[in-house]
Short mmCIF file of C-alpha atoms and ligand atoms in Angstrom, two decimals:
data_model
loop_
_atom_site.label_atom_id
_atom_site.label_comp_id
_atom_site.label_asym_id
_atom_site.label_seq_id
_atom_site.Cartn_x
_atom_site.Cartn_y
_atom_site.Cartn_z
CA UNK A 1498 68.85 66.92 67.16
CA UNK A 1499 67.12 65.78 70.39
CA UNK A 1500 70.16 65.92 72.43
CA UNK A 1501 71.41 69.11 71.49
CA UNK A 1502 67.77 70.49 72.13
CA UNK A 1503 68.27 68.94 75.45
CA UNK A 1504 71.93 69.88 76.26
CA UNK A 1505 70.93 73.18 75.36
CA UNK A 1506 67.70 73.48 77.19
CA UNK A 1507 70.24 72.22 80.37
CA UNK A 1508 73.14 74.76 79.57
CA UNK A 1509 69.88 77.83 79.96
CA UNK A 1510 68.42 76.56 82.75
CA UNK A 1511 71.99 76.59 84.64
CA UNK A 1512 72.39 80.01 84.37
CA UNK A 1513 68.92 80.81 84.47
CA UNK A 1514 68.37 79.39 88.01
CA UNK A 1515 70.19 81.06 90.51
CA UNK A 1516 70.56 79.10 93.77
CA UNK A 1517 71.05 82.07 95.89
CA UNK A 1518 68.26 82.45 98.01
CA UNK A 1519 65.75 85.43 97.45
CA UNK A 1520 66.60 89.16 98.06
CA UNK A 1521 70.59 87.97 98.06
CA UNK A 1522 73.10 89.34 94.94
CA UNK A 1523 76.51 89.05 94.23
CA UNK A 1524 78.20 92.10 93.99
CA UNK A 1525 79.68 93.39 91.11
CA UNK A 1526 83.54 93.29 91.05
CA UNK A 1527 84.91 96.59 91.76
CA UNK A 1528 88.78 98.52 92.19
CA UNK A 1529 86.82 100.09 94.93
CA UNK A 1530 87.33 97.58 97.59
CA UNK A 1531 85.52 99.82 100.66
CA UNK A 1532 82.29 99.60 98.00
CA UNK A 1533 82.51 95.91 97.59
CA UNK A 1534 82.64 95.01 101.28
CA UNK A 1535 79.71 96.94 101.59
CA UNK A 1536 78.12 95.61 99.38
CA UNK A 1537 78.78 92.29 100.70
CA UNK A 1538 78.11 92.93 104.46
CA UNK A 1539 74.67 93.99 103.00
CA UNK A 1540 74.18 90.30 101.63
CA UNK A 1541 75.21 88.89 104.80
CA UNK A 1542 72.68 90.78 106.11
CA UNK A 1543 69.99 89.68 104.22
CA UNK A 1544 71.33 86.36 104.32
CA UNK A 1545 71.61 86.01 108.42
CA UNK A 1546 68.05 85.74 108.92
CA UNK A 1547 67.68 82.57 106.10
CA UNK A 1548 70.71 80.53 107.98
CA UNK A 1549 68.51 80.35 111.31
CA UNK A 1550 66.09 77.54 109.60
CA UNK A 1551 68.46 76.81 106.99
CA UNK A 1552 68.96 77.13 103.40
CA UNK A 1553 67.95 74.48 101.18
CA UNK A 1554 69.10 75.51 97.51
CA UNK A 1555 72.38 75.91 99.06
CA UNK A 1556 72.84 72.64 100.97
CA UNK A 1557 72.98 74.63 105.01
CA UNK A 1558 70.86 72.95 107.04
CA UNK A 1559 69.39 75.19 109.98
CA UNK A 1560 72.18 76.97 111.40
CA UNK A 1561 70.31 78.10 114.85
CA UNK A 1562 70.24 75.99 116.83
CA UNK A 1563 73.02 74.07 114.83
CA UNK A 1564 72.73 70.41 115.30
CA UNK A 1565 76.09 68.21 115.20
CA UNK A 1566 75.09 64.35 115.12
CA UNK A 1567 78.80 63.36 116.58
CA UNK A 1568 82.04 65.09 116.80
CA UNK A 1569 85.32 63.46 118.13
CA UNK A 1570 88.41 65.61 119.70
CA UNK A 1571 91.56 63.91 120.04
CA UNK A 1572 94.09 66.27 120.81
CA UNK A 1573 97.39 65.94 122.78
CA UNK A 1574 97.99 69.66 124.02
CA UNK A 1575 100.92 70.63 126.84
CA UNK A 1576 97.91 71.55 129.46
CA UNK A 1577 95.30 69.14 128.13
CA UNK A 1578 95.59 65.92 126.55
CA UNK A 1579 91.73 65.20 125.43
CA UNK A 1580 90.02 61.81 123.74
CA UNK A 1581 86.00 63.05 123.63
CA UNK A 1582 83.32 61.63 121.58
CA UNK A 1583 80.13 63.77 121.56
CA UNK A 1584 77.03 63.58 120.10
CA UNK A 1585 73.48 65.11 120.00
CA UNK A 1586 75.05 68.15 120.36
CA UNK A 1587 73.05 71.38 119.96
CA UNK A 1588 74.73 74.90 119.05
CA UNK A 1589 72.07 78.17 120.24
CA UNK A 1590 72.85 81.46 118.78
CA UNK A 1591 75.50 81.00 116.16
CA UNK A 1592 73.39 83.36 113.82
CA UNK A 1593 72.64 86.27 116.29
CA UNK A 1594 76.38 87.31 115.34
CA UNK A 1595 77.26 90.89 115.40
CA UNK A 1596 79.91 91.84 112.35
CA UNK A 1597 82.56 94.53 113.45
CA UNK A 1598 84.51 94.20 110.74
CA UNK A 1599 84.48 92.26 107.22
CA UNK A 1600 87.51 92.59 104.02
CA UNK A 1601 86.47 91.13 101.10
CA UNK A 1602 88.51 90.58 97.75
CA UNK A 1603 87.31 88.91 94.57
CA UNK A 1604 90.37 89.29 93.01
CA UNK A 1605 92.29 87.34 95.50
CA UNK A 1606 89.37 85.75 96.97
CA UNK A 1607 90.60 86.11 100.42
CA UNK A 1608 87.34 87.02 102.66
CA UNK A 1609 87.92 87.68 106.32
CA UNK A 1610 85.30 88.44 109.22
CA UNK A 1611 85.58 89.67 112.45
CA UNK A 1612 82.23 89.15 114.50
CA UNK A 1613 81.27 89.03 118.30
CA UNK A 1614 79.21 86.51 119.33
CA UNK A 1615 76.78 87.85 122.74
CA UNK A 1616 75.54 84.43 123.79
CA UNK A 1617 76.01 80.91 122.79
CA UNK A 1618 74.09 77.96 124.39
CA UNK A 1619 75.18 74.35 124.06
CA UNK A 1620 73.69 71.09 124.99
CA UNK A 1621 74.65 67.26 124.13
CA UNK A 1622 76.39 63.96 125.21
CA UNK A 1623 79.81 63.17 125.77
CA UNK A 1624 82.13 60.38 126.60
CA UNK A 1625 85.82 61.64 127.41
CA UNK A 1626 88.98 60.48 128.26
CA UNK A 1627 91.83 62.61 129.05
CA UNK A 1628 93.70 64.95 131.89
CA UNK A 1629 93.53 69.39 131.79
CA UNK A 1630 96.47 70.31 133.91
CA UNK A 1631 96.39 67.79 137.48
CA UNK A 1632 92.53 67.04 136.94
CA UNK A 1633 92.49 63.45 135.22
CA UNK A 1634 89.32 64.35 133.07
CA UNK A 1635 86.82 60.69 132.72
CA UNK A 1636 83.39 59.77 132.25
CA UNK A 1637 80.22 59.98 130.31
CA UNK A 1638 77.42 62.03 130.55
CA UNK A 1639 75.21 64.96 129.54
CA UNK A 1640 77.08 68.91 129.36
CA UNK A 1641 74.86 72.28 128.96
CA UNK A 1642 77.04 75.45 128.85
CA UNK A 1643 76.79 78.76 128.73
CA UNK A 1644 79.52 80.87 126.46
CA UNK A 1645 79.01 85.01 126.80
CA UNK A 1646 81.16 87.44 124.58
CA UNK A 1647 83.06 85.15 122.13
CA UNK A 1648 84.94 87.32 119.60
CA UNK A 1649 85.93 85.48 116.53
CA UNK A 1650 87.56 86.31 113.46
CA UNK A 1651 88.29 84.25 110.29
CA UNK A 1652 89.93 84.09 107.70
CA UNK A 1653 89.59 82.46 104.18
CA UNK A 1654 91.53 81.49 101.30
CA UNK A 1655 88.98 80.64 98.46
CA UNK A 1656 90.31 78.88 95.24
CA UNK A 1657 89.17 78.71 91.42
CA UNK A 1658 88.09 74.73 90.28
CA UNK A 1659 86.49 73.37 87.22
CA UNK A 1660 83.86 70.81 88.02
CA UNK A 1661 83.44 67.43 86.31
CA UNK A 1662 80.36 69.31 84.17
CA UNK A 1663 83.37 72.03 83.05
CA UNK A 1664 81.65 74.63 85.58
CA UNK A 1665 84.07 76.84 86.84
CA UNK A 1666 83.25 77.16 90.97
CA UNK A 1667 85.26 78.25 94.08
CA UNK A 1668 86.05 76.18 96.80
CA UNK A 1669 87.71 76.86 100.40
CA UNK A 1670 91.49 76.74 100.26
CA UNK A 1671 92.42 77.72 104.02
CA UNK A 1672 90.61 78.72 106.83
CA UNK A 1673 91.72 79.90 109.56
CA UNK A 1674 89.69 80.53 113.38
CA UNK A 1675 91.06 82.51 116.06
CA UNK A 1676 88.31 82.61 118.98
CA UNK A 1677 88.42 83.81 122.31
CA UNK A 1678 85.19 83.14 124.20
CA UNK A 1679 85.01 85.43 127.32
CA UNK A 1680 83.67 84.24 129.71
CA UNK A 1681 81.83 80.09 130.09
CA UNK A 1682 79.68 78.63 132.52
CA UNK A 1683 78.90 74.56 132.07
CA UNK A 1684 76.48 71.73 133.36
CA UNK A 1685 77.61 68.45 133.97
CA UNK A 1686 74.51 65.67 134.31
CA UNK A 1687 76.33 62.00 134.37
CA UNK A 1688 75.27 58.60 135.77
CA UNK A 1689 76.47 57.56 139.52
CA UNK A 1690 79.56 56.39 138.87
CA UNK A 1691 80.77 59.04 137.21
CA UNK A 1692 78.94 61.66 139.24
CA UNK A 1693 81.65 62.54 141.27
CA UNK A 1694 84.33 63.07 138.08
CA UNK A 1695 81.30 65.09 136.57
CA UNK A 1696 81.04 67.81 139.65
CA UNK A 1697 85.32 68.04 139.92
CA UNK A 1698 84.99 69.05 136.03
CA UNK A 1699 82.25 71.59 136.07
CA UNK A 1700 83.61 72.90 139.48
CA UNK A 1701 87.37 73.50 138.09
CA UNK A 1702 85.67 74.81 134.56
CA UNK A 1703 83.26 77.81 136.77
CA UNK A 1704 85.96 78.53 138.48
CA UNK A 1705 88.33 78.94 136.45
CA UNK A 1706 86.55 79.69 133.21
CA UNK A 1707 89.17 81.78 131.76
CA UNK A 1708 92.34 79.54 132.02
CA UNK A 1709 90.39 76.50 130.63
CA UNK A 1710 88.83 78.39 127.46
CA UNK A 1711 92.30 80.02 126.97
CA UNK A 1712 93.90 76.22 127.03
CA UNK A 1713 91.12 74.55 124.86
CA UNK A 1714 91.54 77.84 122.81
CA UNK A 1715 93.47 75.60 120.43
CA UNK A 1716 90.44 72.70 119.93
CA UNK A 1717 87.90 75.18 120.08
CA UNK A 1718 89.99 76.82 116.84
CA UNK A 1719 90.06 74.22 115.25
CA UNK A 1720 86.32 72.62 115.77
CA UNK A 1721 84.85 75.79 114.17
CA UNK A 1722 86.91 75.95 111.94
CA UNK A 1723 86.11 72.24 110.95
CA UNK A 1724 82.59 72.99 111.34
CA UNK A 1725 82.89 76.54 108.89
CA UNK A 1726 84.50 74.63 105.92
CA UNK A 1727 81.96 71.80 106.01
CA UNK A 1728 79.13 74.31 105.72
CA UNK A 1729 81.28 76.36 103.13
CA UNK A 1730 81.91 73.78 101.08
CA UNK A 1731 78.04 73.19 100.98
CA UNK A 1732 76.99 75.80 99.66
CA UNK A 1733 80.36 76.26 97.43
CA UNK A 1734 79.01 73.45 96.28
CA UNK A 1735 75.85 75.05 94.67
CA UNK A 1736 77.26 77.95 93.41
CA UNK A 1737 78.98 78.98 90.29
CA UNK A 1738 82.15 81.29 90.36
CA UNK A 1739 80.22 83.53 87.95
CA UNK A 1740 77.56 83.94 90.59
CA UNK A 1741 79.80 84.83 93.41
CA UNK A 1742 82.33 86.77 91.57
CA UNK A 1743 80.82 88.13 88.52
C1 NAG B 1467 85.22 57.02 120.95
O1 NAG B 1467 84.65 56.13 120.00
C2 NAG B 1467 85.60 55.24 119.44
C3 NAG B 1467 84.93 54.47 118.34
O2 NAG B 1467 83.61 54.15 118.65
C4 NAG B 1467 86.17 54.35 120.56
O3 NAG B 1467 87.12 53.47 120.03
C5 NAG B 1467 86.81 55.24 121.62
O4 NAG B 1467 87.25 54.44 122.71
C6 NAG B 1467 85.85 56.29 122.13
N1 NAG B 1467 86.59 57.21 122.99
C7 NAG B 1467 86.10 57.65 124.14
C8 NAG B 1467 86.94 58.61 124.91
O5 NAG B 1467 85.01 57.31 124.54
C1 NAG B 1468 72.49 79.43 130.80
O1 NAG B 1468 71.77 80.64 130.88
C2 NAG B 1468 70.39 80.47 131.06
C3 NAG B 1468 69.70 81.83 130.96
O2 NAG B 1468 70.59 82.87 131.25
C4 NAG B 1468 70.12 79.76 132.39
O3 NAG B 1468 68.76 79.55 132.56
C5 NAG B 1468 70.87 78.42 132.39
O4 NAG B 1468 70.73 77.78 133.63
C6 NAG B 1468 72.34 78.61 132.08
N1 NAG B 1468 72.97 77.31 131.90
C7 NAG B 1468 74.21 77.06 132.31
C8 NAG B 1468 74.75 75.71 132.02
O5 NAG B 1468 74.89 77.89 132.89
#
């Protein structure tokens, strides 16, 4: 008799306790589509603000500045062959996004988002390896850059699962970044011996900001993308499909 008191006691205070954060619904599942993404820009809305310092019943840490203990690229492009371990690295106004366009569906669960981003400051540590074009890219060191205009739209394929507990909860299936930042400016701070590597780098990037973001286009893709999963899954995580898609 105990145990079922408890089980039971568990199974209400599951769906009593909502982990999505104060002031933000789901929406209730419409035909009319127009009404529905409405209804969900309106969440993202109230739900912007919250990612700056984070969200703790959903698992996002803070969001703005977004802080990424280590990331490693290792990519083998036509124009850029890059081997780069970073670390410390600091992300500045992810969150002050401006949404021109968002489809949601919950009855394919396919969301997808087209925002512009005004201005996005990075700072952090890198070690790299690796040529862009003729310039043999080498060396370790600090970077701080400056990324204005970055329009980026993705899309996402969510997917119905059934927890270990039998909970029925959605996870990410595909995502998909396409990003064009529009214009970049960049720092490099490295020690002596690599000083003069350092200056070719962030002289060829400023002045030629345009081919270089267009030929990391690819890494930079697939990084956020990386990045956007990771945080989806998160709060996925948390969340039942009944709450998101009632
Ligand atoms: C990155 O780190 C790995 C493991 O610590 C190391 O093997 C590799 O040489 C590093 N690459 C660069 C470019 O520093
Ligand atoms: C980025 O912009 C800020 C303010 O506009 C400026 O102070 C800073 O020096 C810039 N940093 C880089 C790396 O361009």
């Amino acid at each position: 008799m105990m145990l079922i008191g408890l089980v039971l006691f568990a199974a209400w205070a599951r769906t009593a306790v909502s982990e999505l954060p104060p002031g933000v619904t789901s929406c209730p599942r419409t035909d009319n589509l127009a009404e529905y993404n409405k209804c969900i820009l309106k969440q993202l809305e109230t739900l912007t603000p919250l990612l700056v310092k984070g969200v703790p019943s959903l698992k996002l840490p803070a969001l703005d500045p977004l802080f990424l203990p280590s990331l490693t690229v290792d990519r083998n492009l036509e124009s850029l062959k890059l081997k780069a371990n970073m670390s410390q690295i600091r992300v500045y106004g992810a969150t002050n996004y401006v949404v021109h366009d968002l489809k949601a569906n919950p009855n394919d669960l396919t969301v997808s988002l087209k925002v512009q981003l005004p201005h996005i400051y990075m700072s952090g540590e890198y070690d790299v390896q690796g040529r862009l074009l003729l310039l043999p890219l080498s060396g370790v060191g600090n970077f701080k850059g400056n990324f204005t205009d970055t329009e980026a739209q993705v899309s996402a394929q969510g997917k119905e699962v059934t927890d270990k507990n039998g909970v029925q909860r959605l996870e990410v299936d595909k995502l998909i970044t396409k990003i064009r930042v529009g214009h970049g400016n960049i720092k490099l701070k490295a020690p002596p011996t690599h000083t003069l590597a350092a200056d070719a780098a962030a002289t060829f990037f400023n002045s030629n900001p345009r081919l270089v973001l267009d030929i990391a286009s690819p890494i930079i893709e697939d990084t956020a993308a990386t990045v956007s999963k990771a945080l989806a899954a998160r709060a996925l995580s948390v969340l039942t499909k009944q709450e998101l898609v009632p």
